[in-house]
Tab-separated table of C-alpha atoms in Angstrom:
chain	number	residue	atom	x	y	z
A	29	ARG	CA	-31.548	-25.773	-1.450
A	30	PRO	CA	-29.548	-23.503	0.313
A	31	GLY	CA	-26.323	-24.904	2.225
A	32	PRO	CA	-26.146	-25.150	5.680
A	33	SER	CA	-24.428	-22.827	7.749
A	34	VAL	CA	-22.550	-22.865	11.290
A	35	TRP	CA	-26.082	-21.093	12.692
A	36	GLY	CA	-28.754	-23.362	11.057
A	37	VAL	CA	-29.602	-20.669	8.311
A	38	ALA	CA	-29.243	-20.598	5.016
A	39	SER	CA	-26.335	-19.739	3.505
A	40	PRO	CA	-25.872	-15.936	1.758
A	41	GLY	CA	-22.869	-17.697	-0.950
A	42	ALA	CA	-19.382	-16.637	-1.616
A	43	ALA	CA	-18.013	-14.525	-4.100
A	44	PHE	CA	-15.324	-15.998	-6.250
A	45	PHE	CA	-12.568	-13.673	-7.905
A	46	ASP	CA	-10.102	-14.694	-10.241
A	47	LEU	CA	-6.682	-12.787	-10.233
A	48	ASP	CA	-5.551	-11.975	-13.212
A	49	ARG	CA	-6.808	-9.302	-15.664
A	50	THR	CA	-10.042	-9.388	-12.906
A	51	LEU	CA	-8.810	-8.022	-9.480
A	52	VAL	CA	-6.083	-6.868	-11.083
A	53	ARG	CA	-4.523	-5.179	-14.300
A	54	GLY	CA	-2.763	-7.492	-17.035
A	55	ALA	CA	-0.606	-10.623	-14.945
A	56	SER	CA	0.708	-10.979	-11.961
A	57	GLY	CA	2.910	-13.270	-12.652
A	58	ARG	CA	5.296	-10.579	-14.052
A	59	VAL	CA	5.495	-9.000	-10.668
A	60	PHE	CA	6.194	-12.141	-9.269
A	61	SER	CA	9.039	-13.108	-11.475
A	62	GLN	CA	10.667	-9.484	-11.325
A	63	THR	CA	10.665	-9.963	-7.463
A	64	MET	CA	12.013	-13.233	-7.618
A	65	HIS	CA	15.126	-12.259	-9.284
A	66	ALA	CA	15.493	-9.111	-7.444
A	67	GLU	CA	15.468	-11.532	-4.465
A	68	GLY	CA	17.551	-13.597	-5.392
A	69	VAL	CA	15.163	-16.794	-5.564
A	70	ARG	CA	15.884	-17.635	-9.434
A	71	ARG	CA	16.612	-15.982	-12.960
A	72	SER	CA	13.663	-14.542	-15.318
A	73	LEU	CA	13.344	-16.792	-18.169
A	74	PRO	CA	13.824	-15.291	-21.321
A	75	VAL	CA	10.409	-16.480	-22.676
A	76	GLU	CA	8.570	-15.052	-19.923
A	77	GLY	CA	8.794	-11.531	-20.907
A	78	VAL	CA	6.676	-12.799	-24.825
A	79	LEU	CA	4.130	-14.648	-22.466
A	80	PHE	CA	3.010	-12.227	-20.167
A	81	GLY	CA	2.453	-9.674	-23.158
A	82	ILE	CA	0.560	-11.986	-24.948
A	83	PHE	CA	-1.739	-13.086	-21.406
A	84	GLU	CA	-2.064	-9.300	-21.388
A	85	THR	CA	-3.331	-8.240	-24.643
A	86	PHE	CA	-4.961	-11.653	-25.244
A	87	GLY	CA	-5.842	-13.370	-22.354
A	88	GLU	CA	-5.516	-17.190	-20.901
A	89	ASN	CA	-4.214	-19.527	-23.747
A	90	LEU	CA	-3.449	-23.511	-23.541
A	91	PRO	CA	0.428	-22.644	-24.237
A	92	SER	CA	0.577	-20.406	-20.731
A	93	MET	CA	-1.102	-22.832	-19.258
A	94	ALA	CA	1.123	-25.812	-19.763
A	95	VAL	CA	3.813	-23.347	-18.789
A	96	ALA	CA	2.020	-22.693	-15.230
A	97	ARG	CA	1.697	-26.429	-15.008
A	98	GLN	CA	5.525	-27.248	-15.096
A	99	ALA	CA	6.427	-24.598	-12.674
A	100	ALA	CA	5.497	-26.873	-10.352
A	101	VAL	CA	8.566	-28.981	-11.891
A	102	LEU	CA	10.683	-26.009	-11.696
A	103	ALA	CA	9.679	-24.962	-8.048
A	104	ARG	CA	11.535	-28.177	-7.330
A	105	GLY	CA	14.075	-28.066	-4.800
A	106	LYS	CA	13.037	-24.090	-3.765
A	107	ASP	CA	12.220	-23.380	0.371
A	108	PRO	CA	8.782	-22.207	0.447
A	109	HIS	CA	10.045	-19.531	2.998
A	110	ASP	CA	12.288	-17.984	0.299
A	111	VAL	CA	8.740	-18.099	-1.843
A	112	ALA	CA	6.976	-16.350	1.535
A	113	ARG	CA	9.649	-13.411	1.086
A	114	VAL	CA	8.975	-13.042	-2.254
A	115	ALA	CA	4.851	-13.173	-1.643
A	116	GLN	CA	5.319	-10.254	0.804
A	117	ALA	CA	7.768	-8.041	-1.174
A	118	ALA	CA	5.359	-8.123	-3.977
A	119	LEU	CA	2.960	-6.471	-2.364
A	120	PRO	CA	3.447	-3.247	-3.424
A	121	GLY	CA	3.498	-3.769	-7.310
A	122	LEU	CA	0.288	-6.071	-6.906
A	123	GLU	CA	-1.433	-3.077	-5.177
A	124	ALA	CA	-0.161	-0.833	-7.915
A	125	MET	CA	-2.182	-3.188	-10.485
A	126	LEU	CA	-5.220	-3.317	-8.511
A	127	GLN	CA	-8.488	-2.528	-10.213
A	128	PRO	CA	-10.160	1.218	-9.474
A	129	ARG	CA	-13.194	-0.861	-8.632
A	130	SER	CA	-11.836	-4.077	-7.200
A	131	ARG	CA	-11.802	-2.938	-3.252
A	132	SER	CA	-15.700	-1.143	-3.330
A	133	LEU	CA	-16.913	-4.591	-5.405
A	134	ILE	CA	-14.956	-7.108	-2.496
A	135	GLU	CA	-16.481	-4.584	0.195
A	136	HIS	CA	-19.875	-4.886	-1.566
A	137	HIS	CA	-20.257	-8.305	-1.258
A	138	ARG	CA	-18.882	-8.338	2.527
A	139	ALA	CA	-21.939	-6.053	3.514
A	140	ALA	CA	-24.020	-8.780	1.643
A	141	GLY	CA	-23.171	-11.174	4.145
A	142	ARG	CA	-20.725	-13.227	1.678
A	143	LYS	CA	-17.299	-14.607	1.968
A	144	VAL	CA	-15.288	-13.247	-1.032
A	145	VAL	CA	-12.647	-15.839	-2.235
A	146	LEU	CA	-9.893	-15.383	-4.605
A	147	ALA	CA	-9.908	-18.470	-7.044
A	148	THR	CA	-6.534	-18.388	-9.008
A	149	THR	CA	-3.980	-20.752	-10.714
A	150	THR	CA	-1.260	-18.824	-9.410
A	151	PRO	CA	0.261	-20.973	-6.316
A	152	ARG	CA	-1.095	-20.637	-3.207
A	153	ASP	CA	2.529	-19.697	-1.396
A	154	LEU	CA	2.392	-16.560	-3.432
A	155	VAL	CA	-1.061	-15.302	-3.732
A	156	GLU	CA	-2.068	-15.695	0.082
A	157	PRO	CA	-0.466	-12.720	1.667
A	158	PHE	CA	-2.001	-10.462	-1.251
A	159	ALA	CA	-5.553	-11.981	-0.229
A	160	ARG	CA	-4.643	-11.121	3.491
A	161	HIS	CA	-3.895	-7.634	2.196
A	162	LEU	CA	-7.376	-7.365	0.339
A	163	GLY	CA	-9.250	-8.602	3.430
A	164	LEU	CA	-10.227	-11.722	1.604
A	165	ASP	CA	-11.811	-14.202	3.580
A	166	ASP	CA	-10.234	-17.571	1.912
A	167	VAL	CA	-7.604	-18.535	-0.816
A	168	VAL	CA	-8.766	-21.520	-3.327
A	169	ALA	CA	-4.815	-21.752	-5.540
A	170	THR	CA	-2.595	-24.128	-6.616
A	171	ARG	CA	-0.867	-25.918	-3.479
A	172	TYR	CA	2.874	-26.940	-4.503
A	173	GLY	CA	3.869	-30.551	-3.063
A	174	ILE	CA	6.347	-30.241	-0.091
A	175	GLY	CA	8.650	-33.135	0.384
A	176	ASP	CA	10.499	-34.663	3.469
A	177	ASP	CA	12.903	-32.281	3.643
A	178	GLY	CA	10.596	-29.274	3.963
A	179	LYS	CA	11.104	-28.047	0.571
A	180	TYR	CA	9.026	-28.107	-2.690
A	181	ASP	CA	8.749	-31.401	-3.986
A	182	GLY	CA	7.932	-31.169	-7.908
A	183	THR	CA	4.168	-32.166	-7.353
A	184	ILE	CA	0.909	-30.482	-7.241
A	185	ASP	CA	-0.648	-31.490	-4.190
A	186	GLY	CA	-4.610	-31.424	-4.858
A	187	HIS	CA	-6.106	-29.727	-7.817
A	188	PHE	CA	-4.356	-27.449	-10.914
A	189	VAL	CA	-6.513	-24.908	-10.353
A	190	TRP	CA	-7.481	-24.076	-13.482
A	191	SER	CA	-10.619	-24.561	-15.636
A	192	THR	CA	-12.717	-27.973	-14.687
A	193	GLY	CA	-10.095	-28.174	-11.775
A	194	LYS	CA	-10.687	-24.428	-10.530
A	195	LEU	CA	-14.396	-25.706	-10.200
A	196	ALA	CA	-13.589	-28.741	-8.699
A	197	ALA	CA	-11.230	-26.811	-6.062
A	198	VAL	CA	-14.323	-24.558	-5.659
A	199	ARG	CA	-16.889	-27.188	-5.039
A	200	GLU	CA	-14.582	-28.861	-2.028
A	201	TRP	CA	-14.383	-25.611	-0.561
A	202	CYS	CA	-18.608	-24.885	-0.660
A	203	GLU	CA	-18.581	-28.298	0.990
A	204	ARG	CA	-16.239	-27.757	3.878
A	205	GLU	CA	-17.713	-24.298	4.366
A	206	GLY	CA	-21.523	-24.866	4.003
A	207	VAL	CA	-21.803	-22.996	0.919
A	208	ASN	CA	-24.093	-23.156	-1.530
A	209	LEU	CA	-22.530	-22.448	-5.218
A	210	SER	CA	-25.778	-21.797	-6.761
A	211	GLU	CA	-26.404	-18.700	-4.287
A	212	SER	CA	-22.606	-17.379	-4.978
A	213	TYR	CA	-20.963	-14.939	-7.524
A	214	ALA	CA	-17.890	-15.951	-9.797
A	215	TYR	CA	-15.856	-13.364	-11.757
A	216	SER	CA	-13.400	-13.959	-14.437
A	217	ASP	CA	-12.075	-13.102	-17.623
A	218	SER	CA	-10.949	-16.255	-19.198
A	219	VAL	CA	-13.181	-18.600	-21.269
A	220	PHE	CA	-11.042	-21.079	-19.638
A	221	ASP	CA	-13.239	-20.154	-16.577
A	222	THR	CA	-16.623	-20.845	-18.123
A	223	PRO	CA	-17.128	-24.243	-16.254
A	224	LEU	CA	-17.331	-22.208	-12.739
A	225	LEU	CA	-19.337	-19.010	-14.004
A	226	SER	CA	-21.924	-21.676	-15.432
A	227	ALA	CA	-21.981	-23.891	-11.870
A	228	VAL	CA	-22.946	-20.716	-9.847
A	229	GLY	CA	-26.239	-18.516	-9.567
A	230	HIS	CA	-24.787	-15.435	-10.227
A	231	PRO	CA	-21.578	-15.483	-13.123
A	232	VAL	CA	-20.102	-11.824	-14.265
A	233	ALA	CA	-17.426	-11.744	-17.085
A	234	VAL	CA	-14.512	-9.181	-16.231
A	235	ASN	CA	-12.768	-7.302	-18.637
A	236	PRO	CA	-13.386	-10.689	-20.766
A	237	ASP	CA	-11.316	-12.439	-23.306
A	238	LEU	CA	-12.538	-12.371	-27.192
A	239	SER	CA	-13.940	-16.161	-26.263
A	240	MET	CA	-15.253	-15.015	-22.807
A	241	ARG	CA	-17.065	-12.285	-24.411
A	242	ALA	CA	-18.499	-14.223	-27.037
A	243	VAL	CA	-20.088	-16.798	-24.235
A	244	ALA	CA	-21.116	-14.441	-21.823
A	245	THR	CA	-23.492	-12.947	-24.763
A	246	ALA	CA	-24.762	-15.606	-25.671
A	247	ARG	CA	-25.743	-16.987	-22.059
A	248	ARG	CA	-26.876	-13.185	-21.090
A	249	TRP	CA	-24.182	-12.919	-18.669
A	250	PRO	CA	-23.235	-9.612	-17.180
A	251	ILE	CA	-19.750	-8.054	-18.053
A	252	GLU	CA	-17.820	-5.807	-16.425
A	253	TYR	CA	-14.872	-3.635	-16.177
A	254	LEU	CA	-13.233	-3.119	-12.823
A	255	ASP	CA	-11.220	-0.223	-14.292
A	256	VAL	CA	-14.491	2.429	-14.918
A	257	ALA	CA	-17.608	2.871	-13.419
A	258	PRO	CA	-20.997	0.773	-14.102
A	259	GLY	CA	-22.485	2.099	-16.768
A	260	VAL	CA	-19.356	4.126	-18.668
A	261	ALA	CA	-18.210	2.688	-21.707
A	262	ARG	CA	-14.816	1.423	-22.714
A	263	VAL	CA	-13.315	1.512	-25.723
A	264	PRO	CA	-13.115	-2.128	-27.199
A	265	GLY	CA	-9.255	-2.674	-28.061
A	266	VAL	CA	-7.921	0.057	-26.642
A	267	GLY	CA	-8.790	0.034	-23.158
A	268	GLY	CA	-9.704	3.199	-20.935
A	269	GLU	CA	-13.152	4.747	-21.059
A	270	ALA	CA	-14.157	6.559	-23.689
A	271	GLN	CA	-14.067	10.057	-22.445
A	272	ARG	CA	-10.707	9.921	-21.915
A	273	LEU	CA	-10.053	8.856	-25.511
A	274	LEU	CA	-12.436	11.848	-26.752
A	275	LEU	CA	-10.446	14.120	-24.676
A	276	LYS	CA	-7.617	13.550	-26.280
A	277	LEU	CA	-8.966	14.715	-29.386
A	278	VAL	CA	-10.270	18.155	-28.094
A	279	ARG	CA	-8.026	21.037	-28.780
A	280	PRO	CA	-8.507	24.806	-28.753
A	281	ALA	CA	-7.794	24.656	-32.601
A	282	PHE	CA	-11.218	22.838	-33.494
A	283	PHE	CA	-13.068	25.638	-32.147
A	284	PRO	CA	-11.481	28.833	-33.895
A	285	TYR	CA	-14.391	30.898	-33.393
A	286	ALA	CA	-13.605	31.258	-29.934
A	287	ARG	CA	-10.438	32.746	-28.115
A	288	TRP	CA	-8.970	30.460	-25.158
A	289	ASP	CA	-8.056	32.165	-21.877
A	290	ILE	CA	-7.222	29.324	-19.375
A	291	GLU	CA	-5.183	29.768	-16.452
A	292	GLY	CA	-5.204	28.162	-12.734
A	293	GLU	CA	-5.567	24.598	-14.425
A	294	CYS	CA	-2.513	23.851	-11.949
A	295	ARG	CA	-4.747	23.748	-9.001
A	296	ILE	CA	-6.415	20.733	-10.009
A	297	PRO	CA	-4.771	17.633	-8.640
A	298	PRO	CA	-3.818	15.604	-11.256
A	299	VAL	CA	-5.342	11.994	-9.007
A	300	GLY	CA	-7.319	11.795	-6.131
A	301	PRO	CA	-10.847	13.395	-5.406
A	302	VAL	CA	-11.749	16.862	-6.728
A	303	ILE	CA	-14.852	18.334	-7.556
A	304	LEU	CA	-15.221	21.124	-10.465
A	305	ALA	CA	-17.948	24.043	-9.947
A	306	ALA	CA	-18.528	25.208	-13.755
A	307	ASN	CA	-20.765	28.342	-13.885
A	308	HIS	CA	-23.130	26.939	-16.329
A	309	ARG	CA	-24.295	29.482	-18.947
A	310	SER	CA	-24.739	28.186	-22.267
A	311	TYR	CA	-24.071	24.451	-23.813
A	312	PHE	CA	-20.818	25.869	-24.877
A	313	ASP	CA	-19.673	25.623	-21.556
A	314	VAL	CA	-19.843	21.898	-22.448
A	315	ALA	CA	-16.760	22.654	-24.973
A	316	ALA	CA	-15.025	24.717	-22.250
A	317	VAL	CA	-14.930	22.277	-19.568
A	318	ALA	CA	-13.824	19.622	-21.937
A	319	VAL	CA	-10.393	21.522	-23.450
A	320	LEU	CA	-9.666	22.655	-19.813
A	321	LEU	CA	-9.992	18.665	-18.848
A	322	ALA	CA	-8.084	17.965	-21.947
A	323	LYS	CA	-5.095	20.468	-20.888
A	324	VAL	CA	-5.032	18.724	-17.506
A	325	GLY	CA	-5.469	15.129	-18.610
A	326	ARG	CA	-8.215	13.557	-16.584
A	327	SER	CA	-11.105	12.658	-17.126
A	328	VAL	CA	-14.460	13.092	-14.638
A	329	ARG	CA	-17.562	12.031	-13.460
A	330	PHE	CA	-20.163	14.763	-14.557
A	331	LEU	CA	-24.219	15.748	-13.245
A	332	GLY	CA	-26.953	16.667	-15.858
A	333	LYS	CA	-30.656	16.939	-15.198
A	334	LYS	CA	-32.575	14.033	-15.686
A	335	GLU	CA	-34.456	15.169	-18.694
A	336	LEU	CA	-31.125	14.828	-20.435
A	337	PHE	CA	-30.621	11.265	-19.533
A	338	ASP	CA	-34.053	10.342	-20.300
A	339	ALA	CA	-33.641	11.735	-24.196
A	340	PRO	CA	-33.492	8.572	-26.819
A	341	VAL	CA	-29.803	8.301	-27.599
A	342	VAL	CA	-28.454	11.038	-26.341
A	343	GLY	CA	-29.043	9.655	-22.846
A	344	GLN	CA	-27.055	6.130	-23.391
A	345	ILE	CA	-24.408	8.448	-25.087
A	346	VAL	CA	-24.386	10.992	-22.148
A	347	LYS	CA	-24.459	8.008	-19.131
A	348	ALA	CA	-21.903	6.147	-21.435
A	349	LEU	CA	-19.564	9.031	-20.968
A	350	GLY	CA	-19.757	9.463	-17.095
A	351	GLY	CA	-22.754	11.567	-16.698
A	352	ILE	CA	-25.010	10.716	-13.840
A	353	ARG	CA	-28.491	11.592	-13.571
A	354	VAL	CA	-29.824	14.664	-11.299
A	355	ASP	CA	-33.325	14.501	-10.549
A	356	ARG	CA	-33.651	18.562	-9.702
A	357	GLY	CA	-35.684	19.144	-7.056
A	358	THR	CA	-36.183	16.133	-4.414
A	359	GLY	CA	-33.023	16.961	-2.583
A	360	SER	CA	-31.221	13.643	-2.967
A	361	ASP	CA	-27.727	13.032	-2.035
A	362	GLU	CA	-27.532	10.253	-4.072
A	363	PRO	CA	-26.001	11.742	-7.734
A	364	LEU	CA	-23.337	13.361	-5.460
A	365	ASP	CA	-22.524	10.399	-3.964
A	366	GLU	CA	-22.447	8.360	-7.123
A	367	ALA	CA	-19.904	10.935	-8.395
C-alpha cells in the first residue's frame, strides 16, 4: 500500500543515489583528502592513494569499508567547522567528477514529483554541501558523534550507512517522510548496496562492479552508465563509449585509395554543443566524417533513417555507436532533441 503524504495522497516514492562511482566518477574521498591537506585540517595518509586506486578500478571492498568505519576514530577532536570549510572548498573538485548524465537523471525524478536523496557512506558533514549544490532534497549519510566540547568524539551517531546499515537508514528516512520504498528508485555501483536495491521497487545498477553486474544480470535489474547516452555501448574494462574507442583506430592510411584534404577542423569546439552538417553523397561519407572526428578528438551522436535501425544486427550496432533513429516525413523534432 502506498505510503501517506502530508496531503493524504499516495507518495510517488523517492530516488536514492549512491555517490562514488555512481553520481560521480571514481572516489570522492580523493578530493576530500586533497582538500583537507590543502586546508591544513589533516595530512594525507600514504596508503590512501593505493586504496582510492583500488576502489576506482574494482569498486567497493571490505578493507576500504573497514578503513571508512575507523575514520570516525581518526576524526576525534576535530572541529566540525573545519570539516564544513573543507566540504565547501571541495565543491569544484566534486563538480568536475560529476557524471555527464547525473543532472538530467536527477531532473527526471524531480519532474516526476519524487524526492531525490543522496544515500552514501561518506560522512554527512562532508557531502551535505555537495547535495545542496546539486539541488537534492535530502541526505542519508553516516553521522559522526559530537561531544560536549562541540568536537567529534570518535563515535558514529546512528547507522554506519553501508550495506544493511544503509538500508536501515533509508527505511527510517522513508518512515519520517511518508515515502513508500516499494515505489522508490535506487542507484548504485556496489554489490554491498544489494540490500537497498532489493528493497525498492525500481533498482538500477550504475557503472556496476563485477559482483554487482552478476547480481543485476541474475535479477534482471537495469544496468546504466551515466557517462554515456542511453543505449550507447560502453567498453567493459576500458571505460568510455565504443565510438570513441573506434575513432582512435581511424586513420587516413586505412583508405589508401582516397586523397584526404581536411581543413577548418579548428572551427569544431573540443567540448560543448555543436551541430555538424555533412553533405551526404555516398556511404563513403561515413569514413570521411570519421576521419574528421578522429582528428578533432570528440565523439558525436548521429542521425540515421529508421530503415537503418530496423535492419537486424546492423541496427543494434548503429544504436550502440551513438545513432539516433529518424522517421523521415513525420516532421518530428524528437531526433534533434535527443541529439
